[in-house]
Each structure stands twice: as C-alpha cells, then as structure tokens.
Amino acid sequence: MRILLVEDDRMIGEAISVALRDAAYAVDWTRDGETALQAIANQEYQAILLDLGLPKLDGCTVLQRVRAIGSDLPIIIISARDALSDRIEGLDLGADDYLVKPFAMDELLARLRAIIRRQGGQGSPVLSSGSLQLDLSTHIAQLGEVSVLLSRREFALLQALLLRPGAILSRAQLEERLYGWGEEIESNSIDFLIHALRKKLGAAVIKNVRGAGWMVSRPL
C-alpha cells in the first residue's frame, strides 16, 4: 500500500520511512504542506501520516483542504502537540486518528493497519477471499493447509489484490501501490512477484486477465 508521509523533521521522517518500507508499504515523503497537497492531487494513496507543525501550510490546513474536496482518504495525525484541545481539533477537522510524538513504531503500524482495514471494509486483521487468507501483522499467507511467510513485496502485492477481491488491478496500479518516489521499478518486477506467489500458494491463487491485469477471485 502507498502511504504519504508529511513530516518536516528529517530524523523523524527518515525513521518512519524506514519502518514503513520494512513493513511492506511504499512511501512518499514530503516536508511541507503545499507539496503534500500537490502529491495528493496527483497520486493515489491508501493513507496519510500528517504532522501539524509544517512549513508553508500547517497540517490542520492540509487536513481541511483534503476533506473540503470530499476525500475520505484515511489520515493519521502524528504530532508533538499533546494538549486535549489539539487532539479534539484534529479529530473534529476530519482526522481518523491522532498519535502523539514520541510514539512506538509498532503502535503506528498497528493503527495504520486498522484504518486501512476499515477503509477497505474489512474489520478483521486477516484479509480473506474464500480459502485464501493473509495475516496483516505477521505477513503469513494461508491457502488450505499451506501456510507461508511472504517477503515484503509479495505481501504488498497480495494485500492490494485481497483488499479488492474480484477487481482487476493493472500493472500500473500494482506498481503504484508497491513503489514510492525514487524507487527503481524493473519492467518485469510484477510478473516476478506473481510467479513467486503462485509458486508458494498454487498457480490458481492469482488470475491473469489478458491485456488488463491480475485479480484474486471473489468467492461465489
């Protein structure tokens, strides 16, 4: 899944970016509010991590403008402002969650998994379609009696498909969900990952729709 990180502190931004990539997210990192709004206008994201004390445009203004256009994109505020009034204001402006700095990365990742699940209409920490299951916290996929640990890219690809079972995702759509700004994308990277997943879970786990893309079937 592709995440927009809006954080002006270099050390904090780098630490969060590394943690997100290690957890199989693609990350785009901006350091001011204006660039964040430009990124949102030009790229599809699954969630935003938003600091409040930003240059050019503060986080509250960014949040207001995103909600003003009718976007329901999940947004978690990450801020050192710990006053109750700040937290209430952020949530009332439309944030889905508010996490006070400093925080544990594991907690941030858990909150991110939760809002992405809810956005996809999934309440359970396990995505499923028929007998295929994917544990979002352990990155373990299970199909029948077969249970395997996936690499971060394999996990990200299967997660993207399982969030929309029955929907065809093109090569470009999958690349957008797996790779952030500046990450090199080899021409056959998606094919390689799908081959690896089929090898681990069986050839029928991901269906190819010729000329359109790939899908995980919705159970009948």
XYZ file of C-alpha atoms in Angstrom:
220
model
C 0.000 0.000 0.000
C 1.200 3.508 -0.801
C 1.459 5.961 2.080
C 2.075 9.719 2.023
C 4.232 10.839 4.940
C 4.077 14.585 5.661
C 6.799 15.375 8.205
C 9.285 18.249 8.261
C 11.734 16.778 10.792
C 14.429 14.889 8.875
C 15.323 12.384 11.609
C 11.708 11.525 12.383
C 10.814 11.334 8.688
C 13.696 9.002 7.909
C 12.874 6.739 10.855
C 9.204 6.482 9.887
C 10.051 5.925 6.205
C 12.371 3.022 7.067
C 9.781 1.456 9.371
C 7.060 1.739 6.732
C 9.210 0.213 3.985
C 10.237 -2.624 6.301
C 6.521 -3.262 6.856
C 5.936 -3.532 3.076
C 4.494 -0.053 2.440
C 5.535 2.180 -0.425
C 6.301 5.630 0.983
C 6.316 9.125 -0.484
C 7.743 11.666 1.977
C 7.048 15.400 1.762
C 8.263 18.043 4.223
C 5.761 20.877 3.780
C 2.020 21.327 3.406
C 2.000 22.719 -0.134
C 3.981 19.797 -1.562
C 1.698 17.405 0.316
C -1.408 18.827 -1.373
C 0.286 18.589 -4.777
C 1.142 14.944 -4.122
C -2.439 14.157 -3.043
C -3.775 15.774 -6.228
C -1.512 13.726 -8.484
C -1.172 10.334 -6.787
C -3.472 7.728 -5.276
C -2.680 6.932 -1.631
C -4.130 4.449 0.822
C -3.379 6.646 3.866
C -1.627 9.832 5.013
C 0.556 10.338 8.065
C 0.319 14.068 8.781
C 2.395 16.252 11.083
C 0.798 19.525 12.188
C 3.736 21.929 12.526
C 4.623 22.175 8.845
C 6.182 24.982 6.775
C 4.205 26.772 4.040
C 0.874 25.209 5.073
C 0.249 23.772 8.513
C -1.184 20.294 8.964
C -4.633 21.479 10.025
C -4.974 23.470 6.800
C -3.874 20.464 4.746
C -6.440 18.315 6.559
C -9.221 20.852 5.992
C -8.469 21.125 2.270
C -8.376 17.353 1.793
C -11.757 16.960 3.493
C -13.175 20.008 1.668
C -12.890 18.193 -1.678
C -14.864 15.261 -0.275
C -11.929 12.874 0.128
C -12.314 10.106 2.700
C -8.637 9.168 2.489
C -7.535 7.803 5.902
C -5.427 10.361 7.770
C -3.468 9.834 10.976
C -2.111 12.949 12.651
C 1.381 12.457 14.121
C 2.253 15.435 16.284
C 4.093 16.540 19.414
C 1.060 18.678 20.303
C -0.364 16.653 23.164
C -2.984 19.029 24.584
C -6.510 17.668 24.686
C -7.739 20.689 22.689
C -5.272 19.918 19.867
C -6.358 16.301 19.698
C -10.029 17.226 19.667
C -9.473 19.841 16.955
C -7.567 17.377 14.745
C -10.226 14.702 15.025
C -13.076 17.201 14.508
C -11.356 18.505 11.356
C -11.568 15.003 9.906
C -8.523 13.023 11.031
C -9.170 9.317 11.560
C -6.644 9.009 14.362
C -4.212 11.133 16.391
C -0.876 9.826 17.644
C 1.271 11.933 19.964
C 5.055 12.023 19.499
C 7.153 10.300 20.631
C 5.447 7.013 19.810
C 6.453 3.400 19.278
C 6.698 2.426 15.617
C 4.808 -0.781 16.324
C 1.858 1.270 17.563
C 1.931 3.485 14.481
C 1.963 0.429 12.211
C -0.914 -1.172 14.138
C -3.016 1.979 13.845
C -2.195 2.215 10.144
C -3.258 -1.398 9.559
C -6.507 -0.724 11.400
C -7.569 2.332 9.388
C -6.626 0.695 6.072
C -8.712 -2.346 7.021
C -11.689 -0.166 7.851
C -11.269 1.816 4.636
C -11.371 -1.440 2.680
C -14.469 -2.618 4.538
C -12.501 -5.230 6.470
C -12.805 -5.374 10.250
C -10.661 -8.438 10.771
C -6.843 -8.323 10.999
C -6.873 -11.139 8.434
C -7.815 -10.433 4.810
C -9.521 -13.341 3.105
C -11.184 -14.468 -0.076
C -12.530 -17.983 0.005
C -9.872 -20.256 1.498
C -7.083 -17.715 0.896
C -6.090 -15.736 3.996
C -3.463 -13.080 4.669
C -2.475 -12.034 8.183
C -1.685 -8.314 8.077
C 0.508 -8.303 11.177
C 2.613 -11.437 10.545
C 2.677 -11.357 6.697
C 1.739 -15.049 6.656
C -0.496 -16.245 3.821
C -2.544 -19.407 4.079
C -4.388 -21.382 1.422
C -5.971 -24.548 2.715
C -3.247 -26.484 4.514
C -0.442 -24.405 3.003
C 0.948 -21.597 5.189
C 3.892 -19.440 4.062
C 5.722 -16.300 5.161
C 5.803 -13.709 2.375
C 8.520 -11.212 1.515
C 7.515 -7.574 1.937
C 6.879 -7.064 -1.786
C 4.941 -10.352 -2.100
C 2.859 -9.323 0.908
C 2.169 -5.855 -0.510
C 1.031 -7.239 -3.850
C -1.254 -9.885 -2.350
C -2.666 -7.355 0.105
C -3.521 -4.977 -2.744
C -5.429 -7.730 -4.540
C -7.188 -9.029 -1.417
C -8.431 -5.578 -0.464
C -10.438 -5.649 -3.708
C -11.310 -9.284 -4.459
C -12.877 -9.666 -7.870
C -11.397 -6.382 -9.125
C -8.731 -6.363 -11.821
C -5.623 -4.339 -10.988
C -3.376 -3.334 -13.866
C 0.408 -3.421 -13.846
C 0.491 0.362 -13.325
C -1.959 0.184 -10.404
C 0.087 -2.512 -8.688
C 3.336 -0.628 -9.244
C 1.788 2.490 -7.692
C 0.892 0.516 -4.577
C 4.274 -1.204 -4.244
C 6.804 1.516 -5.067
C 7.352 5.026 -3.714
C 9.113 8.030 -5.224
C 12.642 7.317 -6.355
C 12.369 3.541 -6.102
C 13.547 1.732 -9.222
C 10.901 -0.411 -10.905
C 12.182 -3.148 -13.195
C 9.998 -3.951 -16.183
C 9.216 -7.494 -15.029
C 9.019 -6.903 -11.269
C 5.256 -7.509 -11.009
C 5.497 -10.684 -13.094
C 8.325 -11.929 -10.871
C 6.307 -11.341 -7.685
C 3.198 -13.019 -9.072
C 5.288 -16.008 -10.156
C 6.748 -16.206 -6.622
C 3.293 -16.072 -5.018
C 1.931 -18.754 -7.342
C 4.918 -20.939 -6.573
C 4.256 -20.632 -2.840
C 0.452 -20.802 -2.855
C -0.516 -22.507 -6.110
C -0.985 -21.396 -9.697
C -4.687 -20.574 -9.253
C -4.231 -18.103 -6.400
C -3.876 -15.084 -8.727
C -5.711 -14.971 -12.037
C -4.388 -13.169 -15.096
C -6.891 -11.274 -17.233
C -5.101 -10.943 -20.542
C -4.424 -7.360 -21.529
C -5.973 -5.972 -18.331
C -4.129 -7.161 -15.229
C -4.495 -9.567 -12.308
C -7.094 -10.412 -9.695
C -7.952 -12.602 -6.751
C -11.353 -14.170 -7.351
C -14.270 -13.212 -5.148
C -15.844 -16.288 -3.533
C -19.188 -17.321 -5.001
